[in-house]
Short mmCIF file of C-alpha atoms and ligand atoms in Angstrom, two decimals:
data_model
loop_
_atom_site.label_atom_id
_atom_site.label_comp_id
_atom_site.label_asym_id
_atom_site.label_seq_id
_atom_site.Cartn_x
_atom_site.Cartn_y
_atom_site.Cartn_z
CA UNK A 16 92.45 101.61 108.05
CA UNK A 17 94.96 103.04 107.71
CA UNK A 18 95.18 105.90 105.57
CA UNK A 19 96.47 104.67 101.72
CA UNK A 20 99.71 105.85 100.40
CA UNK A 21 99.50 108.31 97.74
CA UNK A 22 102.27 108.01 94.79
CA UNK A 23 102.32 109.26 91.48
CA UNK A 24 103.11 106.14 90.21
CA UNK A 25 100.29 104.18 88.87
CA UNK A 26 101.62 101.09 87.51
CA UNK A 27 100.53 98.40 89.78
CA UNK A 28 102.83 95.67 90.44
CA UNK A 29 103.75 93.22 88.34
CA UNK A 30 102.64 90.84 91.35
CA UNK A 31 98.98 91.89 91.08
CA UNK A 32 98.77 92.48 88.27
CA UNK A 33 96.12 88.93 87.81
CA UNK A 34 94.17 90.27 90.75
CA UNK A 35 93.75 93.95 89.12
CA UNK A 36 92.59 92.21 86.21
CA UNK A 37 90.15 90.47 88.49
CA UNK A 38 89.59 93.74 90.37
CA UNK A 39 89.31 95.62 87.01
CA UNK A 40 86.22 93.50 86.37
CA UNK A 41 83.98 95.70 89.11
CA UNK A 42 84.00 98.73 86.85
CA UNK A 43 82.97 95.96 84.48
CA UNK A 44 78.20 95.85 82.88
CA UNK A 45 78.45 92.74 84.12
CA UNK A 46 79.52 93.94 87.09
CA UNK A 47 77.12 96.17 87.50
CA UNK A 48 73.71 95.04 90.14
CA UNK A 49 72.68 98.36 89.10
CA UNK A 50 69.42 98.08 86.94
CA UNK A 51 68.55 100.17 83.68
CA UNK A 52 66.59 101.95 86.19
CA UNK A 53 69.44 103.49 86.75
CA UNK A 54 72.58 105.22 85.83
CA UNK A 55 76.10 103.88 85.39
CA UNK A 56 78.88 105.77 86.75
CA UNK A 57 82.83 105.54 86.00
CA UNK A 58 84.67 104.98 89.15
CA UNK A 59 85.98 108.06 91.35
CA UNK A 60 88.69 109.78 87.84
CA UNK A 61 91.16 109.33 90.80
CA UNK A 62 91.14 105.37 91.61
CA UNK A 63 91.82 104.47 87.68
CA UNK A 64 94.73 102.71 87.59
CA UNK A 65 95.45 102.69 91.74
CA UNK A 66 97.11 100.32 93.05
CA UNK A 67 96.34 97.15 95.42
CA UNK A 68 95.93 98.62 98.70
CA UNK A 69 97.24 95.42 100.33
CA UNK A 70 97.25 95.84 104.47
CA UNK A 71 92.88 97.08 103.72
CA UNK A 72 93.22 93.88 101.25
CA UNK A 73 95.01 91.36 103.46
CA UNK A 74 92.67 92.15 106.81
CA UNK A 75 89.37 91.83 104.81
CA UNK A 76 91.30 87.98 103.55
CA UNK A 77 92.29 87.17 106.72
CA UNK A 78 89.17 88.28 108.95
CA UNK A 79 86.72 86.43 106.52
CA UNK A 80 89.07 83.21 106.23
CA UNK A 81 89.19 83.42 110.53
CA UNK A 82 85.41 84.26 109.67
CA UNK A 83 84.50 80.39 108.22
CA UNK A 84 85.20 79.11 111.26
CA UNK A 85 81.69 79.69 112.68
CA UNK A 86 81.14 76.93 110.14
CA UNK A 87 82.70 74.41 112.59
CA UNK A 88 80.76 73.20 115.38
CA UNK A 89 83.55 72.97 117.42
CA UNK A 90 83.39 76.69 117.80
CA UNK A 91 79.30 77.04 118.00
CA UNK A 92 77.84 78.43 121.03
CA UNK A 93 75.01 80.43 121.64
CA UNK A 94 76.49 83.01 124.05
CA UNK A 95 78.99 83.65 120.45
CA UNK A 96 75.95 84.30 118.19
CA UNK A 97 74.17 86.45 121.40
CA UNK A 98 77.77 88.93 121.18
CA UNK A 99 77.46 88.91 117.38
CA UNK A 100 74.34 90.82 117.87
CA UNK A 101 74.97 93.20 121.37
CA UNK A 102 78.28 93.41 119.95
CA UNK A 103 77.21 94.91 116.74
CA UNK A 104 75.14 97.49 118.66
CA UNK A 105 77.53 98.61 121.46
CA UNK A 106 80.07 98.11 118.28
CA UNK A 107 78.51 98.71 114.82
CA UNK A 108 75.24 101.23 116.44
CA UNK A 109 76.81 103.13 119.52
CA UNK A 110 80.79 103.30 118.24
CA UNK A 111 80.03 103.39 114.62
CA UNK A 112 76.86 104.51 114.11
CA UNK A 113 75.79 107.34 117.02
CA UNK A 114 79.76 107.61 117.24
CA UNK A 115 82.31 108.04 113.54
CA UNK A 116 78.90 108.71 111.71
CA UNK A 117 75.98 111.44 114.00
CA UNK A 118 78.09 112.77 116.38
CA UNK A 119 81.82 113.49 114.47
CA UNK A 120 80.70 113.31 110.73
CA UNK A 121 77.67 115.93 111.52
CA UNK A 122 77.26 116.90 114.65
CA UNK A 123 73.83 115.44 115.42
CA UNK A 124 73.89 116.15 119.18
CA UNK A 125 76.51 117.67 122.10
CA UNK A 126 78.43 115.42 124.63
CA UNK A 127 80.46 115.69 126.65
CA UNK A 128 84.22 114.78 126.26
CA UNK A 129 84.77 112.07 128.08
CA UNK A 130 81.71 110.59 126.45
CA UNK A 131 82.85 111.73 122.50
CA UNK A 132 85.60 109.56 122.43
CA UNK A 133 84.98 106.92 124.61
CA UNK A 134 81.71 106.38 121.46
CA UNK A 135 85.03 106.94 118.86
CA UNK A 136 86.79 103.85 120.58
CA UNK A 137 84.26 102.13 120.12
CA UNK A 138 84.20 102.83 116.63
CA UNK A 139 87.31 101.29 115.75
CA UNK A 140 87.29 98.80 117.40
CA UNK A 141 84.85 97.97 114.53
CA UNK A 142 88.00 98.51 112.54
CA UNK A 143 86.72 100.36 110.28
CA UNK A 144 89.82 102.70 110.49
CA UNK A 145 90.57 105.55 112.50
CA UNK A 146 87.51 108.92 112.69
CA UNK A 147 89.92 110.81 110.57
CA UNK A 148 89.97 109.03 107.90
CA UNK A 149 86.46 107.74 108.47
CA UNK A 150 84.74 111.00 109.12
CA UNK A 151 86.42 112.23 105.62
CA UNK A 152 85.60 109.94 103.39
CA UNK A 153 81.67 110.50 104.87
CA UNK A 154 81.99 113.83 104.28
CA UNK A 155 83.19 113.52 100.77
CA UNK A 156 81.15 111.04 100.01
CA UNK A 157 77.97 113.68 101.44
CA UNK A 158 79.41 116.33 98.67
CA UNK A 159 79.80 113.95 95.51
CA UNK A 160 77.24 111.23 96.09
CA UNK A 161 77.31 109.59 93.41
CA UNK A 162 78.53 111.46 91.40
CA UNK A 163 82.24 110.74 89.65
CA UNK A 164 83.92 112.01 92.30
CA UNK A 165 82.00 110.03 95.36
CA UNK A 166 84.91 107.37 96.50
CA UNK A 167 81.73 105.10 96.59
CA UNK A 168 79.23 104.72 94.97
CA UNK A 169 77.34 101.80 93.96
CA UNK A 170 76.40 103.31 90.31
CA UNK A 171 80.09 102.06 89.42
CA UNK A 172 78.80 98.11 90.53
CA UNK A 173 77.81 96.84 93.81
CA UNK A 174 80.52 95.60 94.59
CA UNK A 175 82.58 98.80 94.35
CA UNK A 176 80.48 100.61 96.56
CA UNK A 177 80.35 97.65 98.48
CA UNK A 178 83.99 96.85 99.04
CA UNK A 179 85.47 97.49 96.11
CA UNK A 180 86.87 100.71 96.82
CA UNK A 181 88.21 100.12 99.49
CA UNK A 182 90.68 98.31 98.56
CA UNK A 183 92.54 99.99 95.31
CA UNK A 184 93.81 103.20 95.88
CA UNK A 185 92.43 106.26 95.34
CA UNK A 186 95.18 109.02 94.65
CA UNK A 187 91.87 112.20 96.91
CA UNK A 188 91.25 110.20 99.65
CA UNK A 189 92.96 108.98 102.71
CA UNK A 190 96.13 112.59 101.42
CA UNK A 191 96.75 115.49 104.15
CA UNK A 192 94.94 117.30 101.29
CA UNK A 193 91.78 115.53 102.39
CA UNK A 194 91.31 115.79 106.55
CA UNK A 195 92.90 119.56 105.56
CA UNK A 196 89.70 120.45 103.67
CA UNK A 197 86.91 117.14 105.35
CA UNK A 198 88.01 116.73 108.86
CA UNK A 199 89.71 119.88 109.88
CA UNK A 200 88.21 119.76 112.77
CA UNK A 201 89.44 115.98 113.79
CA UNK A 202 93.12 116.56 112.89
CA UNK A 203 92.80 119.90 115.09
CA UNK A 204 92.25 117.87 118.24
CA UNK A 205 95.44 116.06 119.60
CA UNK A 206 93.44 113.18 120.38
CA UNK A 207 92.35 112.03 117.31
CA UNK A 208 95.23 113.45 115.26
CA UNK A 209 96.92 111.24 117.86
CA UNK A 210 95.31 108.38 116.75
CA UNK A 211 95.51 107.93 113.42
CA UNK A 212 98.98 108.36 113.69
CA UNK A 213 101.60 105.45 113.50
CA UNK A 214 97.56 103.25 113.43
CA UNK A 215 97.35 103.96 116.49
CA UNK A 216 94.10 103.42 116.37
CA UNK A 217 95.10 99.86 115.01
CA UNK A 218 96.56 98.88 118.33
CA UNK A 219 93.54 100.14 120.54
CA UNK A 220 91.27 97.40 118.10
CA UNK A 221 94.36 94.90 119.13
CA UNK A 222 94.10 95.53 122.48
CA UNK A 223 90.21 95.56 122.12
CA UNK A 224 90.67 92.03 120.62
CA UNK A 225 92.86 90.68 123.32
CA UNK A 226 90.19 92.35 126.15
CA UNK A 227 87.16 90.62 125.12
CA UNK A 228 90.09 87.52 124.43
CA UNK A 229 90.12 87.13 127.71
CA UNK A 230 87.03 88.75 129.82
CA UNK A 231 85.77 85.52 127.11
CA UNK A 232 88.46 82.79 128.49
CA UNK A 233 88.32 83.92 132.33
CA UNK A 234 84.29 83.94 132.49
CA UNK A 235 84.21 80.48 130.30
CA UNK A 236 86.63 78.45 132.44
CA UNK A 237 84.74 80.45 135.40
CA UNK A 238 80.97 78.74 134.27
CA UNK A 239 83.17 75.92 132.55
CA UNK A 240 82.87 71.75 133.87
CA UNK A 241 86.32 71.30 132.39
CA UNK A 242 89.39 72.87 131.25
CA UNK A 243 88.64 71.37 127.75
CA UNK A 244 84.90 72.73 127.69
CA UNK A 245 86.34 76.07 129.46
CA UNK A 246 88.96 76.17 126.24
CA UNK A 247 86.03 75.82 124.31
CA UNK A 248 83.09 78.01 125.16
CA UNK A 249 85.96 80.34 125.42
CA UNK A 250 87.04 79.88 121.94
CA UNK A 251 83.43 80.06 121.06
CA UNK A 252 83.28 83.69 122.27
CA UNK A 253 86.34 84.49 120.85
CA UNK A 254 85.67 82.98 116.70
CA UNK A 255 81.64 84.37 117.62
CA UNK A 256 82.93 87.75 119.59
CA UNK A 257 85.27 89.25 117.52
CA UNK A 258 85.63 87.66 114.35
CA UNK A 259 82.62 87.29 112.87
CA UNK A 260 81.28 90.26 114.58
CA UNK A 261 83.61 92.33 113.21
CA UNK A 262 82.64 90.69 109.02
CA UNK A 263 79.30 91.17 109.91
CA UNK A 264 79.32 94.78 111.45
CA UNK A 265 81.52 95.39 107.94
CA UNK A 266 79.26 94.16 105.79
CA UNK A 267 76.14 95.44 106.99
CA UNK A 268 77.82 99.28 107.63
CA UNK A 269 78.77 98.37 103.91
CA UNK A 270 75.31 98.17 102.66
CA UNK A 271 74.58 101.38 103.66
CA UNK A 272 76.93 102.62 101.19
CA UNK A 273 75.99 100.34 98.26
CA UNK A 274 71.79 98.89 98.60
CA UNK A 275 71.08 102.27 100.17
CA UNK A 276 72.08 103.79 97.33
CA UNK A 277 70.18 101.12 94.10
CA UNK A 278 67.27 99.94 96.84
CA UNK A 279 64.44 101.14 98.48
CA UNK A 280 62.55 103.54 98.49
CA UNK A 281 63.04 107.80 98.52
CA UNK A 282 60.71 109.92 100.74
CA UNK A 283 62.88 112.54 100.01
CA UNK A 284 64.23 114.51 96.47
CA UNK A 285 67.69 114.68 96.97
CA UNK A 286 69.35 115.19 93.88
CA UNK A 287 71.60 111.13 93.60
CA UNK A 288 69.69 107.94 94.42
CA UNK A 289 69.94 106.91 98.33
CA UNK A 290 66.84 105.36 99.42
CA UNK A 291 65.75 104.22 102.23
CA UNK A 292 66.43 100.03 102.86
CA UNK A 293 64.55 98.98 105.75
CA UNK A 294 66.33 95.45 105.97
CA UNK A 295 70.26 97.72 105.79
CA UNK A 296 67.92 99.59 108.29
CA UNK A 297 67.36 97.10 110.91
CA UNK A 298 70.49 95.34 110.24
CA UNK A 299 72.05 98.71 110.93
CA UNK A 300 69.60 99.43 113.83
CA UNK A 301 68.80 102.43 111.91
CA UNK A 302 70.78 103.22 109.28
CA UNK A 303 69.39 101.99 106.63
CA UNK A 304 66.33 104.27 106.34
CA UNK A 305 69.74 106.54 104.31
CA UNK A 306 67.58 108.38 101.61
CA UNK A 307 65.87 110.95 104.93
CA UNK A 308 69.27 111.29 106.02
CA UNK A 309 70.99 112.26 102.84
CA UNK A 310 68.08 114.67 102.98
CA UNK A 311 68.87 116.06 106.61
CA UNK A 312 72.46 115.07 106.85
CA UNK A 313 72.17 116.78 110.77
CA UNK A 314 69.63 115.13 112.20
CA UNK A 315 69.52 112.58 114.86
CA UNK A 316 67.24 110.98 113.47
CA UNK A 317 67.06 108.86 109.91
CA UNK A 318 63.63 106.80 110.90
CA UNK A 319 61.29 109.71 110.50
CA UNK A 320 58.26 107.99 109.54
CA UNK A 321 56.54 106.73 113.48
CA UNK A 322 57.16 102.74 111.42
CA UNK A 323 60.65 103.62 110.57
CA UNK A 324 62.80 101.83 113.48
CA UNK A 325 66.29 104.03 114.28
CA UNK A 326 67.63 102.18 117.48
CA UNK A 327 70.63 104.56 117.40
CA UNK A 328 68.56 107.55 117.11
CA UNK A 329 66.19 106.30 120.48
CA UNK A 330 69.51 105.00 122.41
CA UNK A 331 70.21 108.57 121.65
CA UNK A 332 66.77 109.93 123.04
CA UNK A 333 67.32 107.44 125.99
CA UNK A 334 71.26 109.18 126.83
CA UNK A 335 69.14 112.64 126.04
CA UNK A 336 67.03 111.37 129.12
CA UNK A 337 69.71 110.59 131.00
CA UNK A 338 71.65 114.23 130.76
CA UNK A 339 74.15 112.67 128.65
CA UNK A 340 73.39 114.15 125.61
CA UNK A 341 71.92 117.78 125.14
CA UNK A 342 70.68 119.85 121.91
CA UNK A 343 69.61 116.41 119.69
CA UNK A 344 68.85 117.76 116.30
CA UNK A 345 65.24 116.43 115.06
CA UNK A 346 64.46 116.37 111.55
CA UNK A 347 64.14 119.01 109.26
CA UNK A 348 64.59 118.67 106.07
CA UNK A 349 64.05 121.93 103.64
CA UNK A 350 61.11 122.40 102.04
CA UNK A 351 62.62 121.53 98.60
CA UNK A 352 63.33 118.13 99.19
CA UNK A 353 60.47 117.33 100.83
CA UNK A 354 57.94 115.64 97.91
CA UNK A 355 56.32 111.88 98.03
CA UNK A 356 57.58 108.70 95.77
CA UNK A 357 56.04 105.79 96.12
CA UNK A 358 58.54 102.35 96.44
CA UNK A 359 60.73 102.56 93.18
CA UNK A 360 63.77 101.56 92.17
CA UNK A 361 64.43 104.43 89.75
CA UNK A 362 65.51 107.26 92.25
CA UNK A 363 67.14 110.09 90.01
CA UNK A 364 65.72 113.30 90.51
CA UNK A 365 67.92 114.93 87.77
CA UNK A 366 68.20 117.95 89.70
CA UNK A 367 71.95 118.01 90.98
CA UNK A 368 71.54 119.88 93.72
CA UNK A 369 74.77 120.89 95.22
CA UNK A 370 74.10 120.00 99.41
CA UNK A 371 76.41 121.91 101.11
CA UNK A 372 80.76 122.11 101.12
CA UNK A 373 82.99 120.31 103.01
CA UNK A 374 82.99 123.00 105.47
CA UNK A 375 79.36 123.12 106.03
CA UNK A 376 78.74 119.44 106.30
CA UNK A 377 81.59 119.65 109.00
CA UNK A 378 80.37 122.62 111.07
CA UNK A 379 76.15 122.53 109.32
CA UNK A 380 74.43 124.27 109.58
CA UNK A 381 73.07 126.42 112.77
CA UNK A 382 69.24 124.69 113.81
CA UNK A 383 68.38 124.59 117.35
CA UNK A 384 67.66 121.72 119.49
CA UNK A 385 64.10 120.98 120.64
ZN1 LIG B 409 74.67 107.77 100.87
ZN1 LIG B 410 76.03 110.84 107.27
#
């Protein structure tokens, strides 16, 4: 959701003080899911004393409460359940993985503007803020991975890396200076600038909700024998296809930031704690091969071994065969990052190598596609 309003006044509002105490426990060792094998990290200095970011928190609470309707039998249908996974593919894998991440953040392939913007709109339908903010935060993560300025390292605590960082104001995140530094290519594009401005991207999300509901109820009306059945079927499509899917895609995307920096195996020496986590990889259609991704950020493929299934990459390759995308970058991990390590949970390499400036992250190294 929208950029954090940045203020110099760090005192939390009084009404939020008790909640703040709860939230501060994220930084307490008792909340740390990291094992002894992992380093501990302080939360970013720019988040210390930050207020609760209510716009995010209220959406999180509201959608999680609505998602509980999934446990009410009246709202159940197998079509609804299928729509969670189909929706994850189109709005999560095509929107967030391909659009926000591999294309807009890392430039892993090229395509026409209309297709790029279609991916971006699909990503917006996953309610993960504007492309400008998502890309800026992710490039910042790559620059400072598992160091203190990293906006969402789970070395602070699992919950912090998963979603805590989203509901606490961070003075460095969401500012114009940050966008200028990490997403200049996007804010200089009128389309993305306008989407970010005035919460327009949120309007796009609401529009998709209305369209999804309208089509869902229309289909339900056409296939159901009675109006009562049509209402029930239409509601099941809405609850599962929009609410449950959005919450599901949230958590699996957040799991890339949390679980895939804590648990799993590593193919490469990357100087931070990223891991290949097969559960996250399966759920996200490939994003969980996160150590591979950190080792070679521009590669369109996150699965590097034959068994590392990456449906997101398969989709890109299919689009390439159809002539819709080109210059797809293959894995090309620099030699100094290549090494074989076993399945471990202790993943600190003690290798604080630089992984590039924001500028290189934005532009990426020059590389030939195959
Ligand atoms: Zn990461
Ligand atoms: Zn990335």
